[in-house]
Amino acid sequence: MGTGPGNEFHMSGRAREVLGFVDIVVGYKTYLEIIEPVIQGKKTLATGMTKEVDRVEAAIDAALNGQSCALVSGGDPGVYAMAGLVLEILATRKIACNSCDAGAEGGLSVEVVPGIPALCAGAALLGAPLTHDFAAISLSDLLTPWDLIEKRIAAAASADFVIAIYNPKSKKRDWQLNRAREIILEHRGGTTPVGVVTGAMRENQRIQLSSLQDLDKADVGMQSIVFIGNSSTFIYGDLMITPRGYSKKYDI
Amino acid sequence: MGTGPGNEFHMSGRAREVLGFVDIVVGYKTYLEIIEPVIQGKKTLATGMTKEVDRVEAAIDAALNGQSCALVSGGDPGVYAMAGLVLEILATRKIACNSCDAGAEGGLSVEVVPGIPALCAGAALLGAPLTHDFAAISLSDLLTPWDLIEKRIAAAASADFVIAIYNPKSKKRDWQLNRAREIILEHRGGTTPVGVVTGAMRENQRIQLSSLQDLDKADVGMQSIVFIGNSSTFIYGDLMITPRGYSKKYDI
């Protein structure tokens, strides 16, 4: 399940309800601290940041032992998050499971509870940079070959998608964002608006407006999402706007 | 602002708070009915389905008259929704405005309140079809030239993006989805898993699992989103799963 961006303030009613009735809440330590007001008194199981597989195994073990279990992550669990890993492990181990709608005779019943993804939180803080067709690309080559990531960046840039870049930079991965910028510059002008949102709706939130040519000067970190505008995107006031195309058809 | 998928149950705490303090709520008639329990007693202004520009103008007029005004839409306002149009009209008319963070001396102060997009709601109901890099493409050629839409479909298909298709079909637009299917089949096998979610988290919700070769037989309508898997996507039980790639690196 996803708890949305930042603190519990952007959590959905359904997420809050699920946290209320489950026997145990499993998650990354920092996330559990953020949503502490909502899970007070609950049995919790916290693991470290890179321990995704451990976290999922703990949740599955609890469920197989008959406990209802919520595995929480920030944002939406289906966008670069844990829902896929949970289901991948269930499938690999041939543990019988089904969606809640289908029921789960003799197996686990799984509900993926959506949350507001960082993508939408960041876009909202910038104004409306997505609005039109967009591509989400992670620059982390930990689990994906870099060649394929480059191919996706080039494809998205060539077809004028707005591009939302996840995992743009970390201490160890410091050159990928600039390479992505070079590839996009082959298809899009240097003045193309770029927005960088770091720590969306958290205390350390920071919003930067830049351009493709100046992106290498922006402050980008592990908690940043970088939004590259399409050929129609523009800045007005402090807002980044990708028009849908109404002005071509209607008198606005 | 976005109220999330379906009824008010998936709305965020912030959305609920905003609806509580604004002077007037503007929206498409059906949406206002869906969230009626949350806006009881509020002054509302409802317009018809295709009256997007009228709706935005009504909201801006109210704001210029000193009233705080919430323009609501289902899902997230930044994904094929109204946030872009609001800002586009403000910019076109040179109405001074800024994000809430910046304040708005002598102009309007705009907050985009994110919601869970239909994309994430649909994905959650299917399991975890997104998880990896994905592209969102609308097949509506009302505001976008069809040539550009075809180019985007081909680009996304060629670079193995998961593809989420918005506006796949309507009474008047009945051939576009099959053309999209043909283009994707040039790059991806016929057995590629496809999920169709219609009316996500509404009373008429329907979930269909299919494949690229059989997509032409699926029941797809105005309220559907079609999810095309990438080359790694698979079905397990009734769940559609795009693995992130952990199994290549870890022993799961």
Coordinates of C-alpha atoms in Angstrom, one line a residue:
Chain A
M1 CA 0.0 0.0 0.0
G2 CA 1.0 3.6 -0.7
T3 CA 0.8 6.4 1.8
G4 CA 1.3 9.1 -0.7
P5 CA 3.9 11.9 -0.6
G6 CA 5.3 13.4 2.5
N7 CA 3.5 12.9 5.8
E8 CA 0.1 11.2 6.4
F9 CA -1.7 14.3 5.2
H10 CA -1.9 13.1 1.6
M11 CA -2.9 9.5 2.5
S12 CA -6.2 8.2 1.1
G13 CA -9.2 7.2 3.2
R14 CA -8.7 3.6 2.1
A15 CA -5.1 3.6 3.1
R16 CA -6.0 5.0 6.5
E17 CA -8.7 2.3 6.9
V18 CA -6.4 -0.5 6.0
L19 CA -3.8 0.7 8.5
G20 CA -6.6 0.6 11.0
F21 CA -7.6 -3.0 10.7
V22 CA -4.4 -4.9 9.8
D23 CA -2.5 -7.0 12.4
I24 CA 0.9 -5.9 11.4
V25 CA 2.5 -3.0 9.5
V26 CA 5.8 -3.7 7.7
G27 CA 8.0 -1.0 6.1
Y28 CA 11.2 1.0 5.8
K29 CA 12.0 2.5 9.1
T30 CA 11.8 6.2 8.0
Y31 CA 8.4 5.7 6.4
L32 CA 7.0 4.1 9.5
E33 CA 8.2 7.1 11.5
I34 CA 6.6 9.5 9.1
I35 CA 3.2 7.8 9.4
E36 CA 3.6 7.2 13.1
P37 CA 0.5 9.2 14.1
V38 CA -1.7 6.8 12.1
I39 CA -0.2 3.5 13.3
Q40 CA 0.2 4.3 17.0
G41 CA -0.1 1.1 19.0
K42 CA 0.2 -1.2 16.0
K43 CA 2.6 -4.1 15.8
T44 CA 5.3 -2.9 13.3
L45 CA 8.3 -4.5 11.6
A46 CA 10.9 -2.0 10.3
T47 CA 13.8 -2.8 8.0
G48 CA 16.7 -0.8 6.5
M49 CA 16.6 1.1 3.2
T50 CA 18.2 -1.4 0.9
K51 CA 16.4 -4.4 2.5
E52 CA 13.4 -4.5 0.1
V53 CA 13.5 -8.3 -0.3
D54 CA 13.7 -8.9 3.5
R55 CA 10.8 -6.5 3.9
V56 CA 8.6 -8.4 1.4
E57 CA 9.6 -11.8 2.9
A58 CA 8.6 -10.6 6.4
A59 CA 5.2 -9.4 5.1
I60 CA 4.6 -12.7 3.2
D61 CA 5.6 -14.8 6.2
A62 CA 3.2 -12.9 8.4
A63 CA 0.4 -13.3 5.9
L64 CA 1.1 -17.1 5.5
N65 CA 0.9 -17.3 9.3
G66 CA -2.6 -16.0 9.1
Q67 CA -1.9 -12.4 10.0
S68 CA -3.3 -9.5 7.9
C69 CA -0.3 -7.5 7.0
A70 CA 0.2 -4.0 5.4
L71 CA 3.5 -3.5 3.6
V72 CA 3.8 0.3 3.3
S73 CA 5.7 2.6 1.0
G74 CA 5.6 6.3 0.3
G75 CA 3.9 7.5 -2.9
D76 CA 2.2 4.8 -4.9
P77 CA 3.2 1.2 -4.5
G78 CA 3.0 0.5 -8.2
V79 CA 5.4 3.2 -9.5
Y80 CA 9.0 2.1 -8.9
A81 CA 7.9 0.6 -5.6
M82 CA 7.1 -2.6 -3.7
A83 CA 3.9 -3.9 -5.3
G84 CA 5.8 -5.5 -8.1
L85 CA 8.3 -7.1 -5.9
V86 CA 5.7 -8.6 -3.6
L87 CA 3.9 -10.2 -6.5
E88 CA 7.1 -11.3 -8.2
I89 CA 8.2 -13.1 -5.1
L90 CA 4.8 -14.8 -4.6
A91 CA 4.9 -15.9 -8.3
T92 CA 8.5 -17.2 -8.0
R93 CA 7.7 -19.2 -5.0
K94 CA 4.4 -20.4 -6.5
I95 CA 2.5 -19.2 -3.4
A96 CA -1.2 -19.3 -4.4
C97 CA -2.6 -15.8 -4.4
N98 CA -5.3 -13.7 -6.0
S99 CA -6.7 -10.2 -6.0
C100 CA -9.2 -9.5 -3.2
D101 CA -12.0 -9.2 -5.8
A102 CA -11.4 -12.9 -6.8
G103 CA -11.1 -14.1 -3.2
A104 CA -8.3 -16.5 -2.5
E105 CA -9.3 -20.0 -1.7
G106 CA -6.3 -21.8 -0.2
G107 CA -4.0 -18.9 -0.9
L108 CA -3.2 -15.3 -0.1
S109 CA -5.6 -12.5 -0.9
V110 CA -3.7 -9.4 -2.1
E111 CA -5.0 -5.8 -2.3
V112 CA -2.8 -3.2 -3.8
V113 CA -3.8 0.1 -2.2
P114 CA -2.9 3.0 -4.5
G115 CA -1.4 6.3 -3.2
I116 CA -0.6 9.6 -4.8
P117 CA 2.7 8.9 -6.6
A118 CA 5.7 11.2 -6.2
L119 CA 5.3 11.9 -9.9
C120 CA 1.9 13.7 -9.3
A121 CA 3.0 15.4 -6.1
G122 CA 6.1 16.8 -7.8
A123 CA 4.0 17.8 -10.9
A124 CA 1.4 19.6 -8.7
L125 CA 4.2 21.6 -6.9
L126 CA 5.6 22.7 -10.3
G127 CA 2.1 23.6 -11.7
A128 CA 1.1 21.3 -14.6
P129 CA 4.2 19.9 -16.4
L130 CA 2.7 16.5 -17.3
T131 CA -0.9 17.2 -18.6
H132 CA 0.0 15.7 -22.0
D133 CA 1.6 12.3 -22.9
F134 CA 4.5 11.5 -20.7
A135 CA 7.1 8.9 -20.0
A136 CA 8.5 7.9 -16.6
I137 CA 12.1 6.7 -16.7
S138 CA 14.4 5.6 -13.8
L139 CA 18.1 6.3 -14.2
S140 CA 19.0 3.6 -11.7
D141 CA 21.0 1.0 -13.5
L142 CA 21.2 -1.3 -10.5
L143 CA 18.4 -3.5 -11.9
T144 CA 18.2 -2.3 -15.5
P145 CA 21.0 -2.3 -18.1
W146 CA 22.2 1.2 -18.9
D147 CA 21.9 0.6 -22.7
L148 CA 18.1 0.0 -22.3
I149 CA 17.8 3.2 -20.2
E150 CA 19.5 5.2 -22.9
K151 CA 17.3 3.7 -25.5
R152 CA 14.2 4.7 -23.5
I153 CA 15.5 8.2 -23.0
A154 CA 16.1 8.6 -26.7
A155 CA 12.7 7.2 -27.7
A156 CA 10.9 9.4 -25.3
A157 CA 12.8 12.5 -26.4
S158 CA 12.3 11.8 -30.1
A159 CA 8.6 11.5 -29.8
D160 CA 8.2 14.7 -27.7
F161 CA 7.0 13.0 -24.5
V162 CA 7.2 15.0 -21.3
I163 CA 9.8 13.0 -19.3
A164 CA 9.7 12.4 -15.6
I165 CA 13.1 11.1 -14.4
Y166 CA 13.1 9.0 -11.2
N167 CA 16.3 8.2 -9.4
P168 CA 18.3 10.9 -11.3
K169 CA 21.3 10.9 -9.1
S170 CA 22.9 9.3 -6.0
K171 CA 26.3 9.5 -4.4
K172 CA 27.4 6.5 -6.5
R173 CA 25.5 7.4 -9.6
D174 CA 26.7 10.8 -10.5
W175 CA 27.1 10.9 -14.4
Q176 CA 23.8 9.4 -15.6
L177 CA 21.7 12.6 -15.4
N178 CA 24.1 14.5 -17.5
R179 CA 24.2 11.7 -20.1
A180 CA 20.4 11.8 -20.2
R181 CA 20.5 15.5 -20.7
E182 CA 22.9 15.1 -23.6
I183 CA 20.6 12.5 -25.3
I184 CA 17.5 14.7 -24.9
L185 CA 19.4 17.8 -26.2
E186 CA 19.8 15.9 -29.5
H187 CA 16.0 16.1 -29.9
R188 CA 14.9 19.1 -27.9
G189 CA 16.1 22.7 -27.5
G190 CA 18.3 24.0 -24.8
T191 CA 15.6 26.4 -23.5
T192 CA 13.2 23.5 -22.9
P193 CA 11.8 24.1 -19.4
V194 CA 12.9 21.7 -16.7
G195 CA 11.6 21.4 -13.1
V196 CA 13.3 19.7 -10.3
V197 CA 11.3 18.7 -7.2
T198 CA 13.2 17.4 -4.2
G199 CA 11.5 15.9 -1.1
A200 CA 8.0 16.7 -2.4
M201 CA 5.7 17.6 0.5
R202 CA 8.4 16.8 3.1
E203 CA 10.1 19.2 5.4
N204 CA 13.2 19.5 3.1
Q205 CA 11.0 20.2 0.0
R206 CA 12.8 22.2 -2.7
I207 CA 11.4 23.3 -6.1
Q208 CA 13.8 24.5 -8.8
L209 CA 12.9 25.8 -12.3
S210 CA 15.6 25.4 -14.9
S211 CA 16.2 24.6 -18.5
L212 CA 17.7 21.7 -20.4
Q213 CA 20.9 23.6 -21.1
D214 CA 21.2 24.6 -17.4
L215 CA 20.1 21.3 -15.8
D216 CA 23.7 20.4 -15.0
K217 CA 23.8 23.4 -12.6
A218 CA 20.6 22.3 -10.7
D219 CA 20.9 20.8 -7.3
V220 CA 19.6 17.2 -7.8
G221 CA 19.8 14.4 -5.3
M222 CA 18.4 11.0 -4.3
Q223 CA 14.9 12.4 -3.4
S224 CA 14.6 14.5 -6.6
I225 CA 12.3 13.9 -9.6
V226 CA 13.3 15.8 -12.7
F227 CA 10.6 16.9 -15.1
I228 CA 11.7 17.7 -18.7
G229 CA 9.1 19.6 -20.7
N230 CA 7.9 18.8 -24.2
S231 CA 8.2 21.2 -27.1
S232 CA 5.2 23.2 -26.0
T233 CA 6.0 23.5 -22.2
F234 CA 6.5 27.0 -20.9
I235 CA 7.0 28.9 -17.6
Y236 CA 4.5 31.5 -16.4
G237 CA 5.2 33.2 -13.0
D238 CA 6.8 30.4 -11.0
L239 CA 4.6 27.7 -12.7
M240 CA 5.7 25.1 -15.3
I241 CA 2.9 24.4 -17.8
T242 CA 2.4 21.9 -20.6
P243 CA -0.7 22.9 -22.5
R244 CA -3.1 20.2 -23.6
G245 CA -3.8 21.9 -26.8
Y246 CA -7.1 23.7 -26.1
S247 CA -5.8 27.0 -27.5
K248 CA -5.6 25.4 -30.9
K249 CA -9.2 24.4 -30.9
Y250 CA -11.0 26.9 -28.6
D251 CA -10.8 30.6 -28.1
I252 CA -9.4 30.7 -24.6
Chain B
M1 CA -7.6 19.6 -7.3
G2 CA -8.1 15.9 -7.7
T3 CA -10.4 13.8 -5.7
G4 CA -8.8 10.5 -6.7
P5 CA -10.6 7.5 -8.3
G6 CA -14.2 6.5 -7.7
N7 CA -15.9 8.0 -4.7
E8 CA -14.5 10.2 -1.9
F9 CA -13.0 7.1 -0.3
H10 CA -9.7 7.5 -2.1
M11 CA -9.4 11.3 -1.6
S12 CA -6.4 12.7 0.3
G13 CA -6.6 14.5 3.6
R14 CA -5.4 17.7 1.9
A15 CA -8.2 17.5 -0.7
R16 CA -10.8 17.0 2.0
E17 CA -9.4 20.0 3.9
V18 CA -9.4 22.2 0.9
L19 CA -13.0 21.3 0.1
G20 CA -13.8 22.3 3.7
F21 CA -12.5 25.8 3.6
V22 CA -13.1 27.1 0.1
D23 CA -16.1 29.4 -0.7
I24 CA -17.1 27.7 -3.9
V25 CA -16.6 24.3 -5.6
V26 CA -16.7 24.1 -9.4
G27 CA -16.8 20.9 -11.3
Y28 CA -18.4 18.5 -13.8
K29 CA -21.9 17.7 -12.6
T30 CA -21.2 13.9 -12.2
Y31 CA -18.1 14.5 -10.1
L32 CA -19.8 16.9 -7.8
E33 CA -22.5 14.2 -7.2
I34 CA -19.9 11.6 -6.4
I35 CA -18.3 13.7 -3.8
E36 CA -21.6 15.1 -2.5
P37 CA -21.1 13.8 1.1
V38 CA -17.9 15.9 1.4
I39 CA -19.3 19.1 0.0
Q40 CA -22.7 19.2 1.6
G41 CA -23.9 22.7 2.1
K42 CA -21.2 24.2 0.0
K43 CA -21.9 26.7 -2.8
T44 CA -21.3 24.7 -6.1
L45 CA -21.2 25.5 -9.8
A46 CA -21.7 22.5 -12.0
T47 CA -21.1 22.4 -15.8
G48 CA -21.6 19.7 -18.5
M49 CA -19.0 17.2 -19.6
T50 CA -17.5 18.9 -22.6
K51 CA -17.6 22.4 -21.0
E52 CA -14.0 22.3 -19.7
V53 CA -13.2 25.9 -20.7
D54 CA -16.5 27.2 -19.2
R55 CA -15.7 25.5 -16.0
V56 CA -12.2 27.0 -15.7
E57 CA -13.5 30.4 -16.6
A58 CA -16.1 30.2 -13.9
A59 CA -13.5 29.2 -11.4
I60 CA -11.1 32.0 -12.4
D61 CA -13.9 34.6 -12.3
A62 CA -14.8 33.5 -8.8
A63 CA -11.2 33.8 -7.7
L64 CA -10.8 37.2 -9.3
N65 CA -13.9 38.3 -7.4
G66 CA -12.1 37.4 -4.1
Q67 CA -13.7 34.0 -3.5
S68 CA -11.5 31.0 -2.7
C69 CA -12.5 28.4 -5.3
A70 CA -11.8 24.7 -5.8
L71 CA -12.0 23.3 -9.3
V72 CA -12.4 19.6 -8.8
S73 CA -11.8 16.6 -11.1
G74 CA -11.5 12.9 -10.5
G75 CA -8.1 11.2 -10.4
D76 CA -5.2 13.6 -10.5
P77 CA -5.6 17.1 -11.9
G78 CA -2.3 17.0 -13.6
V79 CA -2.7 13.8 -15.7
Y80 CA -4.9 14.5 -18.7
A81 CA -7.0 16.8 -16.6
M82 CA -7.8 20.4 -15.7
A83 CA -4.6 21.8 -13.9
G84 CA -3.0 22.4 -17.3
L85 CA -6.0 24.2 -18.7
V86 CA -6.4 26.5 -15.7
L87 CA -2.8 27.6 -15.9
E88 CA -2.9 27.8 -19.7
I89 CA -5.9 30.2 -19.5
L90 CA -4.3 32.3 -16.7
A91 CA -1.1 32.6 -18.9
T92 CA -3.0 33.4 -22.1
R93 CA -5.0 36.2 -20.4
K94 CA -1.9 37.4 -18.6
I95 CA -3.6 37.2 -15.2
A96 CA -0.9 37.5 -12.6
C97 CA -0.6 34.3 -10.6
N98 CA 1.9 32.2 -8.6
S99 CA 2.1 29.0 -6.7
C100 CA 1.0 29.2 -3.0
D101 CA 4.5 28.8 -1.9
A102 CA 5.6 32.0 -3.5
G103 CA 2.5 33.9 -2.4
A104 CA 0.8 36.1 -5.0
E105 CA 1.1 39.8 -4.5
G106 CA -1.5 41.5 -6.7
G107 CA -2.5 38.2 -8.3
L108 CA -4.0 34.9 -7.9
S109 CA -2.5 32.2 -5.6
V110 CA -2.7 28.8 -7.2
E111 CA -2.4 25.4 -5.4
V112 CA -2.6 22.2 -7.5
V113 CA -3.8 19.5 -5.0
P114 CA -2.8 16.1 -6.3
G115 CA -5.0 13.0 -6.3
I116 CA -4.5 9.3 -7.0
P117 CA -4.5 9.2 -10.8
A118 CA -6.7 6.7 -12.7
L119 CA -3.4 5.3 -13.9
C120 CA -2.4 4.2 -10.4
A121 CA -5.9 3.1 -9.4
G122 CA -6.2 0.9 -12.5
A123 CA -2.7 -0.5 -12.1
A124 CA -3.4 -1.4 -8.4
L125 CA -6.6 -3.3 -9.5
L126 CA -4.6 -5.3 -12.0
G127 CA -1.7 -6.0 -9.6
A128 CA 1.5 -4.3 -10.6
P129 CA 1.7 -3.7 -14.3
L130 CA 3.6 -0.5 -14.2
T131 CA 6.5 -1.0 -11.7
H132 CA 9.1 -0.3 -14.4
D133 CA 9.5 2.5 -16.9
F134 CA 6.2 3.4 -18.5
A135 CA 4.6 5.8 -21.0
A136 CA 1.1 7.3 -20.7
I137 CA -0.5 8.0 -24.1
S138 CA -3.9 9.4 -24.9
L139 CA -5.6 8.2 -28.1
S140 CA -7.8 11.2 -28.3
D141 CA -7.0 13.1 -31.4
L142 CA -9.4 15.9 -30.6
L143 CA -6.5 18.1 -29.4
T144 CA -3.5 16.2 -30.7
P145 CA -2.7 15.3 -34.4
W146 CA -3.0 11.5 -34.9
D147 CA 0.4 11.4 -36.6
L148 CA 2.1 12.5 -33.4
I149 CA 0.1 10.0 -31.4
E150 CA 1.2 7.2 -33.7
K151 CA 4.8 8.4 -33.4
R152 CA 4.5 8.2 -29.6
I153 CA 3.0 4.7 -29.7
A154 CA 5.8 3.4 -31.9
A155 CA 8.5 5.1 -29.8
A156 CA 7.1 3.6 -26.6
A157 CA 6.7 0.2 -28.1
S158 CA 10.2 0.1 -29.6
A159 CA 11.9 1.0 -26.3
D160 CA 9.9 -1.6 -24.3
F161 CA 8.0 0.8 -22.1
V162 CA 4.9 -0.5 -20.3
I163 CA 2.2 1.6 -22.0
A164 CA -0.9 3.0 -20.3
I165 CA -3.4 4.1 -22.9
Y166 CA -5.9 6.8 -21.9
N167 CA -9.0 7.6 -23.9
P168 CA -8.7 4.3 -25.9
K169 CA -12.2 4.5 -27.4
S170 CA -15.4 6.4 -27.6
K171 CA -18.5 6.2 -29.7
K172 CA -17.0 8.5 -32.3
R173 CA -13.4 7.2 -32.0
D174 CA -13.7 3.5 -32.7
W175 CA -10.6 2.6 -34.8
Q176 CA -7.7 4.2 -32.9
L177 CA -7.1 1.4 -30.4
N178 CA -6.9 -1.3 -33.0
R179 CA -4.4 0.9 -35.0
A180 CA -2.4 1.3 -31.7
R181 CA -2.4 -2.5 -31.3
E182 CA -1.1 -3.0 -34.8
I183 CA 1.8 -0.6 -34.2
I184 CA 2.7 -2.2 -30.9
L185 CA 2.6 -5.7 -32.5
E186 CA 5.4 -4.6 -34.8
H187 CA 7.6 -4.4 -31.7
R188 CA 6.1 -6.8 -29.1
G189 CA 4.8 -10.4 -29.2
G190 CA 1.1 -11.3 -29.5
T191 CA 1.1 -13.0 -26.1
T192 CA 2.2 -9.8 -24.3
P193 CA -0.2 -9.4 -21.3
V194 CA -2.8 -6.6 -21.5
G195 CA -5.1 -5.4 -18.8
V196 CA -8.2 -3.3 -19.3
V197 CA -9.6 -1.5 -16.3
T198 CA -13.0 0.2 -16.8
G199 CA -14.6 2.5 -14.2
A200 CA -11.8 2.0 -11.6
M201 CA -13.2 2.0 -8.1
R202 CA -16.7 3.0 -9.3
E203 CA -19.8 0.9 -9.1
N204 CA -19.5 -0.2 -12.8
Q205 CA -15.8 -1.3 -12.2
R206 CA -14.7 -4.1 -14.6
I207 CA -11.2 -5.7 -14.9
Q208 CA -10.2 -7.7 -17.9
L209 CA -7.0 -9.6 -18.6
S210 CA -6.1 -10.2 -22.2
S211 CA -3.2 -10.2 -24.6
L212 CA -2.0 -8.0 -27.4
Q213 CA -3.3 -10.4 -30.0
D214 CA -6.8 -10.6 -28.3
L215 CA -7.1 -7.0 -27.4
D216 CA -9.5 -6.4 -30.3
K217 CA -12.0 -8.7 -28.5
A218 CA -11.9 -6.9 -25.1
D219 CA -14.7 -4.7 -24.0
V220 CA -13.2 -1.2 -24.0
G221 CA -15.0 2.1 -23.5
M222 CA -14.8 5.7 -22.6
Q223 CA -13.9 5.0 -18.9
S224 CA -11.3 2.4 -19.7
I225 CA -7.5 2.5 -19.4
V226 CA -5.6 -0.1 -21.3
F227 CA -2.3 -1.4 -19.9
I228 CA 0.1 -3.0 -22.3
G229 CA 2.8 -5.0 -20.6
N230 CA 6.5 -4.8 -21.5
S231 CA 8.6 -7.8 -22.7
S232 CA 8.9 -9.1 -19.1
T233 CA 5.3 -8.7 -17.9
F234 CA 3.5 -11.9 -16.9
I235 CA 0.2 -13.0 -15.4
Y236 CA 0.1 -15.0 -12.1
G237 CA -3.3 -16.0 -10.7
D238 CA -5.5 -13.0 -11.8
L239 CA -2.6 -10.6 -11.3
M240 CA -0.6 -8.7 -14.0
I241 CA 3.0 -8.3 -12.9
T242 CA 5.9 -6.3 -14.4
P243 CA 9.0 -7.4 -12.5
R244 CA 11.4 -4.7 -11.5
G245 CA 14.4 -7.0 -12.1
Y246 CA 15.2 -8.1 -8.6
S247 CA 15.4 -11.8 -9.6
K248 CA 18.4 -11.0 -11.9
K249 CA 20.3 -9.6 -8.9
Y250 CA 19.0 -11.2 -5.8
D251 CA 18.0 -14.7 -4.9
I252 CA 14.2 -14.3 -4.3

